[in-house]
Coordinates of C-alpha atoms in Angstrom, one line a residue:
X1 CA 79.5 19.0 131.3
X2 CA 78.7 21.9 129.6
X3 CA 78.8 24.3 131.9
X4 CA 82.6 22.2 132.0
X5 CA 82.9 22.7 128.2
X6 CA 81.3 26.5 127.7
X7 CA 84.2 27.4 130.8
X8 CA 86.9 25.6 127.8
X9 CA 86.1 27.0 124.4
X10 CA 86.0 30.7 127.0
X11 CA 89.9 30.3 127.9
X12 CA 90.2 28.9 123.5
X13 CA 89.3 32.6 123.1
X14 CA 90.9 34.0 125.8
X15 CA 94.3 33.2 125.2
X16 CA 93.4 33.7 121.0
X17 CA 92.3 37.6 122.3
X18 CA 96.2 38.0 124.3
X19 CA 98.0 36.2 121.6
X20 CA 96.2 38.9 118.9
X21 CA 96.8 41.3 121.0
X22 CA 100.3 40.4 121.3
X23 CA 101.2 40.7 117.5
X24 CA 99.6 44.0 117.1
X25 CA 102.2 45.3 120.4
X26 CA 104.8 43.1 118.8
X27 CA 104.3 44.4 114.8
X28 CA 103.7 47.5 116.1
X29 CA 107.6 47.7 117.5
X30 CA 108.2 46.7 114.6
X31 CA 106.7 49.0 112.4
X32 CA 108.2 52.4 115.2
X33 CA 111.5 50.4 114.5
X34 CA 111.4 50.7 111.2
X35 CA 110.8 54.1 111.2
X36 CA 112.0 57.4 110.2
X37 CA 112.5 61.1 111.3
X38 CA 113.4 64.0 109.0
X39 CA 114.7 66.7 111.9
X40 CA 115.8 70.6 111.2
X41 CA 118.6 71.0 113.2
X42 CA 118.8 75.5 112.8
X43 CA 117.0 77.7 115.2
X44 CA 116.6 80.2 112.1
X45 CA 113.6 80.9 109.9
X46 CA 115.1 81.1 107.2
X47 CA 117.8 78.4 107.3
X48 CA 114.6 75.9 107.7
X49 CA 113.3 76.6 104.0
X50 CA 115.9 73.0 102.5
X51 CA 114.0 71.5 105.5
X52 CA 111.2 72.1 104.4
X53 CA 110.7 71.6 100.6
X54 CA 113.0 67.9 101.5
X55 CA 109.6 67.2 103.9
X56 CA 107.0 68.6 101.4
X57 CA 109.0 66.3 98.7
X58 CA 109.4 62.4 100.7
X59 CA 105.4 62.9 102.2
X60 CA 106.3 63.7 106.0
X61 CA 106.4 65.8 109.2
X62 CA 109.5 67.8 110.1
X63 CA 110.0 65.4 113.5
X64 CA 109.3 67.7 116.4
X65 CA 112.2 69.8 117.8
X66 CA 112.6 73.5 119.6
X67 CA 116.8 74.2 118.9
X68 CA 117.0 77.5 120.5
X69 CA 120.2 79.7 122.2
X70 CA 120.4 81.4 125.7
X71 CA 121.0 84.2 126.7
X72 CA 124.7 83.8 127.0
X73 CA 124.4 82.5 123.4
X74 CA 124.7 78.3 124.3
X75 CA 123.0 76.3 122.8
X76 CA 119.7 74.5 123.5
X77 CA 117.9 71.7 121.4
X78 CA 114.4 69.3 123.3
X79 CA 113.8 66.2 121.1
X80 CA 109.8 66.8 121.5
X81 CA 109.0 63.0 120.8
X82 CA 110.3 59.4 120.6
X83 CA 112.8 58.2 118.4
X84 CA 113.9 55.6 120.0
X85 CA 115.6 52.0 117.5
X86 CA 114.8 55.5 114.6
X87 CA 117.2 56.0 110.8
X88 CA 117.6 60.1 111.8
X89 CA 117.2 62.3 109.4
X90 CA 119.9 66.1 111.0
X91 CA 119.0 68.5 107.9
X92 CA 121.4 71.8 108.5
X93 CA 121.8 74.5 106.2
X94 CA 124.8 76.8 107.4
X95 CA 123.7 80.2 107.8
X96 CA 126.6 83.3 107.8
X97 CA 126.5 81.9 111.2
X98 CA 128.2 79.4 111.4
X99 CA 130.0 78.1 114.2
X100 CA 126.4 78.0 116.6
X101 CA 124.8 76.4 113.0
X102 CA 128.0 73.9 113.0
X103 CA 127.0 73.5 117.4
X104 CA 123.1 73.3 116.9
X105 CA 124.4 70.0 114.2
X106 CA 126.5 68.9 117.1
X107 CA 124.3 68.9 120.4
X108 CA 121.7 68.2 118.4
X109 CA 123.1 63.9 117.3
X110 CA 124.7 63.8 121.0
X111 CA 120.8 64.1 121.7
X112 CA 119.0 62.5 119.5
X113 CA 122.6 59.3 119.9
X114 CA 121.4 59.8 124.0
X115 CA 117.0 59.1 123.3
X116 CA 118.6 56.0 121.2
X117 CA 117.7 56.2 118.0
X118 CA 119.6 53.5 115.7
X119 CA 121.4 55.4 113.0
X120 CA 121.4 59.6 112.7
X121 CA 122.5 60.5 109.6
X122 CA 124.0 64.0 108.7
X123 CA 123.1 66.2 105.4
X124 CA 124.7 68.7 104.8
X125 CA 124.8 69.8 101.9
X126 CA 127.5 72.6 102.0
X127 CA 130.3 71.7 104.3
X128 CA 131.8 73.7 106.6
X129 CA 134.9 74.2 107.2
X130 CA 136.1 72.6 103.9
X131 CA 138.0 74.8 102.5
X132 CA 140.9 74.5 105.8
X133 CA 141.2 71.5 104.8
X134 CA 145.2 71.2 103.9
X135 CA 148.8 72.1 106.3
X136 CA 149.3 75.2 106.0
X137 CA 152.5 76.3 107.1
X138 CA 152.1 76.5 111.6
X139 CA 147.6 76.4 110.5
X140 CA 146.0 73.5 111.3
X141 CA 143.1 70.6 108.9
X142 CA 139.9 72.3 110.7
X143 CA 137.9 70.0 108.6
X144 CA 139.7 67.0 109.9
X145 CA 138.4 68.3 113.1
X146 CA 135.0 68.9 112.3
X147 CA 134.8 65.3 111.6
X148 CA 136.0 64.0 114.2
X149 CA 133.4 66.0 116.3
X150 CA 130.8 64.9 114.3
X151 CA 132.0 60.8 115.6
X152 CA 132.4 61.9 118.2
X153 CA 128.9 63.4 118.6
X154 CA 127.1 61.2 117.2
X155 CA 126.8 60.1 113.1
X156 CA 127.1 57.7 112.0
X157 CA 126.9 58.5 107.4
X158 CA 126.9 62.2 106.2
X159 CA 125.0 63.4 102.9
X160 CA 126.9 66.8 101.7
X161 CA 127.2 68.1 97.8
X162 CA 129.4 69.5 95.7
X163 CA 133.1 69.2 98.8
X164 CA 135.8 71.6 97.9
X165 CA 137.8 68.8 97.8
X166 CA 136.7 64.8 97.3
X167 CA 139.2 63.7 99.4
X168 CA 137.6 65.1 102.1
X169 CA 135.6 62.6 102.6
X170 CA 138.3 60.0 104.1
X171 CA 138.9 62.3 107.5
X172 CA 135.4 60.8 108.1
X173 CA 135.4 57.5 110.1
X174 CA 131.2 56.8 108.8
X175 CA 130.0 56.8 105.2
X176 CA 130.0 60.1 103.0
X177 CA 127.7 60.4 100.2
X178 CA 129.7 63.8 98.4
X179 CA 126.2 64.2 96.1
X180 CA 126.8 66.3 92.7
X181 CA 124.8 69.4 92.0
X182 CA 125.7 69.6 88.9
X183 CA 122.9 67.7 86.4
X184 CA 120.4 70.7 88.2
X185 CA 123.5 74.1 86.7
X186 CA 123.9 71.7 83.4
X187 CA 119.5 72.0 82.8
X188 CA 119.5 75.4 83.9
X189 CA 122.4 77.1 81.3
X190 CA 120.2 74.3 78.4
X191 CA 117.3 75.6 79.5
X192 CA 117.2 79.8 81.3
X193 CA 120.3 80.6 78.6
X194 CA 119.1 81.3 75.2
X195 CA 121.6 81.3 72.7
X196 CA 123.9 78.7 75.2
X197 CA 125.0 76.9 72.2
X198 CA 127.4 80.6 71.2
X199 CA 129.0 80.0 74.9
X200 CA 131.9 78.6 76.6
X201 CA 132.3 77.5 79.6
X202 CA 135.3 79.2 81.8
X203 CA 137.4 78.0 84.5
X204 CA 138.9 81.6 87.0
X205 CA 142.0 79.5 87.5
X206 CA 144.0 76.3 86.0
X207 CA 142.4 74.8 89.5
X208 CA 139.4 74.3 88.3
X209 CA 140.1 73.2 84.4
X210 CA 138.7 70.1 85.9
X211 CA 135.4 71.1 86.8
X212 CA 135.9 72.6 83.6
X213 CA 136.4 70.5 81.3
X214 CA 133.6 68.2 82.9
X215 CA 130.9 71.2 81.7
X216 CA 132.4 71.9 78.8
X217 CA 132.1 68.0 77.1
X218 CA 128.7 67.2 78.3
X219 CA 127.2 70.4 77.1
X220 CA 129.9 70.0 74.4
X221 CA 130.9 73.9 73.4
X222 CA 134.9 75.3 74.2
X223 CA 136.8 75.6 77.6
X224 CA 138.7 78.4 77.8
X225 CA 141.1 78.7 81.5
X226 CA 141.9 82.2 82.9
X227 CA 146.2 82.3 84.4
X228 CA 148.1 84.6 86.1
X229 CA 144.6 86.4 88.6
X230 CA 145.3 86.1 92.6
X231 CA 145.8 83.0 93.9
X232 CA 143.9 82.1 97.1
X233 CA 147.6 80.6 98.5
X234 CA 149.4 80.6 101.2
X235 CA 152.3 83.7 101.4
X236 CA 155.8 83.9 101.0
X237 CA 155.4 86.2 104.9
X238 CA 158.4 85.3 106.4
X239 CA 157.6 82.5 109.8
X240 CA 160.9 81.8 110.9
X241 CA 160.4 78.1 108.3
X242 CA 163.4 80.4 106.1
X243 CA 165.8 81.7 108.3
X244 CA 169.2 80.1 108.0
X245 CA 170.2 77.3 111.1
X246 CA 171.8 78.5 114.5
X247 CA 175.8 78.7 113.8
X248 CA 177.5 78.3 116.4
X249 CA 180.1 80.3 117.4
X250 CA 183.6 79.8 114.8
X251 CA 182.0 77.9 113.0
X252 CA 181.4 78.4 109.4
X253 CA 178.8 77.2 106.8
X254 CA 181.9 75.5 104.5
X255 CA 182.1 73.1 107.2
X256 CA 178.4 72.1 107.0
X257 CA 177.8 71.0 103.0
X258 CA 175.0 68.7 104.4
X259 CA 173.4 72.5 104.8
X260 CA 173.8 74.1 101.4
X261 CA 170.7 73.3 100.3
X262 CA 169.1 75.5 96.6
X263 CA 167.2 77.7 97.2
X264 CA 163.6 78.2 94.7
X265 CA 163.2 80.9 93.0
X266 CA 160.4 83.5 94.6
X267 CA 157.3 82.5 92.9
X268 CA 155.6 85.3 90.1
X269 CA 152.5 85.8 89.6
X270 CA 152.2 86.7 85.0
X271 CA 150.6 88.7 83.6
X272 CA 147.0 87.8 84.0
X273 CA 146.0 85.7 80.3
X274 CA 143.0 83.5 78.8
X275 CA 143.4 80.5 77.1
X276 CA 141.1 80.5 74.6
X277 CA 138.7 82.6 72.3
X278 CA 135.7 84.1 73.9
X279 CA 135.8 87.1 71.2
X280 CA 132.0 86.8 70.4
X281 CA 130.8 84.2 72.9
X282 CA 128.8 83.8 75.4
X283 CA 130.9 83.5 79.0
X284 CA 130.1 80.8 81.3
X285 CA 132.4 80.8 84.5
X286 CA 131.7 77.4 87.1
X287 CA 133.0 76.4 89.5
X288 CA 132.1 74.7 93.7
X289 CA 132.3 78.2 96.0
X290 CA 131.0 82.0 95.4
X291 CA 132.3 84.0 98.7
X292 CA 133.9 86.9 98.2
X293 CA 133.4 88.0 95.1
X294 CA 136.5 90.0 94.1
X295 CA 138.3 87.6 92.2
X296 CA 134.9 86.4 89.6
X297 CA 134.6 90.4 89.4
X298 CA 138.5 90.6 87.6
X299 CA 137.5 87.2 85.7
X300 CA 134.4 88.8 84.8
X301 CA 136.1 92.2 83.4
X302 CA 138.2 90.2 82.1
X303 CA 136.6 88.5 80.3
X304 CA 134.4 91.7 79.0
X305 CA 137.7 92.9 76.9
X306 CA 138.2 89.4 75.8
X307 CA 135.3 89.9 73.8
X308 CA 132.7 87.9 75.9
X309 CA 129.1 89.3 74.5
X310 CA 127.5 87.6 78.1
X311 CA 129.4 86.7 81.4
X312 CA 127.1 83.8 84.0
X313 CA 128.7 82.2 87.1
X314 CA 128.2 79.1 87.9
X315 CA 128.1 77.6 91.7
X316 CA 126.7 75.4 93.5
X317 CA 127.3 76.8 97.0
X318 CA 126.4 81.1 96.7
X319 CA 128.1 81.6 100.5
X320 CA 127.8 85.6 98.9
X321 CA 129.3 87.2 102.2
X322 CA 130.8 90.8 103.0
X323 CA 129.6 93.2 99.8
X324 CA 128.6 90.4 97.0
X325 CA 125.4 91.8 96.3
X326 CA 126.1 94.9 95.5
X327 CA 129.6 93.9 94.1
X328 CA 128.1 92.3 91.7
X329 CA 125.1 94.5 91.0
X330 CA 128.0 97.9 90.6
X331 CA 130.0 94.8 87.9
X332 CA 129.9 93.5 84.4
X333 CA 128.4 89.9 85.0
X334 CA 125.4 89.2 84.3
X335 CA 123.5 86.4 86.3
X336 CA 124.8 84.4 89.5
X337 CA 123.0 80.8 89.7
X338 CA 123.5 79.1 93.1
X339 CA 121.7 76.4 94.6
X340 CA 119.7 77.0 97.4
X341 CA 122.7 74.8 100.0
X342 CA 122.6 78.1 101.5
X343 CA 120.4 80.7 102.4
X344 CA 120.5 83.0 99.9
X345 CA 117.3 84.8 100.3
X346 CA 117.9 88.3 101.8
X347 CA 121.5 88.7 98.9
X348 CA 117.9 87.8 95.9
X349 CA 117.5 90.7 97.5
X350 CA 120.5 93.0 97.6
X351 CA 121.1 92.4 94.1
X352 CA 118.6 90.5 91.0
X353 CA 121.5 89.1 90.0
X354 CA 121.3 85.8 91.9
X355 CA 119.3 83.1 90.9
X356 CA 118.8 79.8 92.1
X357 CA 118.7 76.3 91.6
X358 CA 116.2 73.6 93.6
X359 CA 118.4 71.3 95.1
X360 CA 115.7 69.8 97.4
X361 CA 114.9 66.8 94.1
X362 CA 118.5 64.6 95.0
X363 CA 118.0 65.2 98.6
X364 CA 115.2 63.4 99.1
X365 CA 115.4 60.6 96.6
X366 CA 119.2 60.3 99.5
X367 CA 117.5 60.0 102.7
X368 CA 115.0 57.7 100.6
X369 CA 117.3 55.0 99.5
X370 CA 119.6 54.7 102.3
X371 CA 116.4 54.5 104.4
X372 CA 115.2 51.6 102.1
X373 CA 118.2 50.3 101.9
X374 CA 118.5 51.0 98.5
X375 CA 122.0 51.8 96.3
X376 CA 122.9 55.5 95.1
X377 CA 124.1 54.7 92.4
X378 CA 121.1 55.9 90.6
X379 CA 122.0 59.5 92.2
X380 CA 125.1 58.8 90.0
X381 CA 124.9 57.8 86.6
X382 CA 127.7 59.3 84.6
X383 CA 129.0 61.7 86.9
X384 CA 132.8 61.4 86.1
X385 CA 134.9 62.1 89.1
X386 CA 136.2 66.0 88.2
X387 CA 132.2 67.0 88.4

């Protein structure tokens, strides 16, 4: 009888240990499934700086992966850790080599999809090809094509910042969170520009007037709008659309009264004018992208002639292509303030007038909220459509 009792208790202990092991492994499985990883899809060191700042704020390590180009310039991605059942965030900043960065993002997303990631969220602070979001004669809407490619590669969500046109969100078949940089730029104006109360917000074209008006209302400042400068609109070059319809021999135009369309008058740009008084003021030009700076330099010259004694440019995305640093350095512009959505350390070395505002805080908070299933409304508080 004592032997039978001993065997009975031994069986109970064995069953209990197995149950505990199963419960532990099951809970461990749940923890790993509910976890998340943050990866960088950039192959260049300069482009991973924003990703490192975001992971530091989140208190996590950057995911282990290798992104590189083969000798024939093909992109290769190797993910070095398990991502099965997890939320994966891919941070992709866009350098000058835009097409390589896009291919890196696509290959990384597809690799994660193949390795059974639960959700793949792209963190793309500056969305490339965003200027090509409208039909231009016989061109194409490339931004729509890129949205389709990202969805096909496996992305399920995108976090971006200050899209060139907010309607771009409609190109995607999955959710898009379009964050705003305006709170950080407004804070810079209030803290870093002496006597900003004597400033006036300037829109360098009528199309930028809504954004400028939003800044002016928040800072309780005046508004000026420039009109007449060179616009990046489609040219009136001959492309076949203005040619008359073919007519058979022996027929005249009078035989087709339905083809007598009203003639449109050709556009003629007026002389550059500034609507608003900038004399004796600090002029602050606001825009979403600063790339080729010729228009900004020309605007600064006009504002200087009209009496502005200091000129600042505030923009979210500082692409600063080609000779931008040299042109800014030689111009009447006093300071160019951009965020770190695009790497521009080389340009800052060439031109000390370029200043950077860090937006990693809001990107990190967006990642945390999306992973935890929390509302994003807090990040858009007091944000209007025009911001």
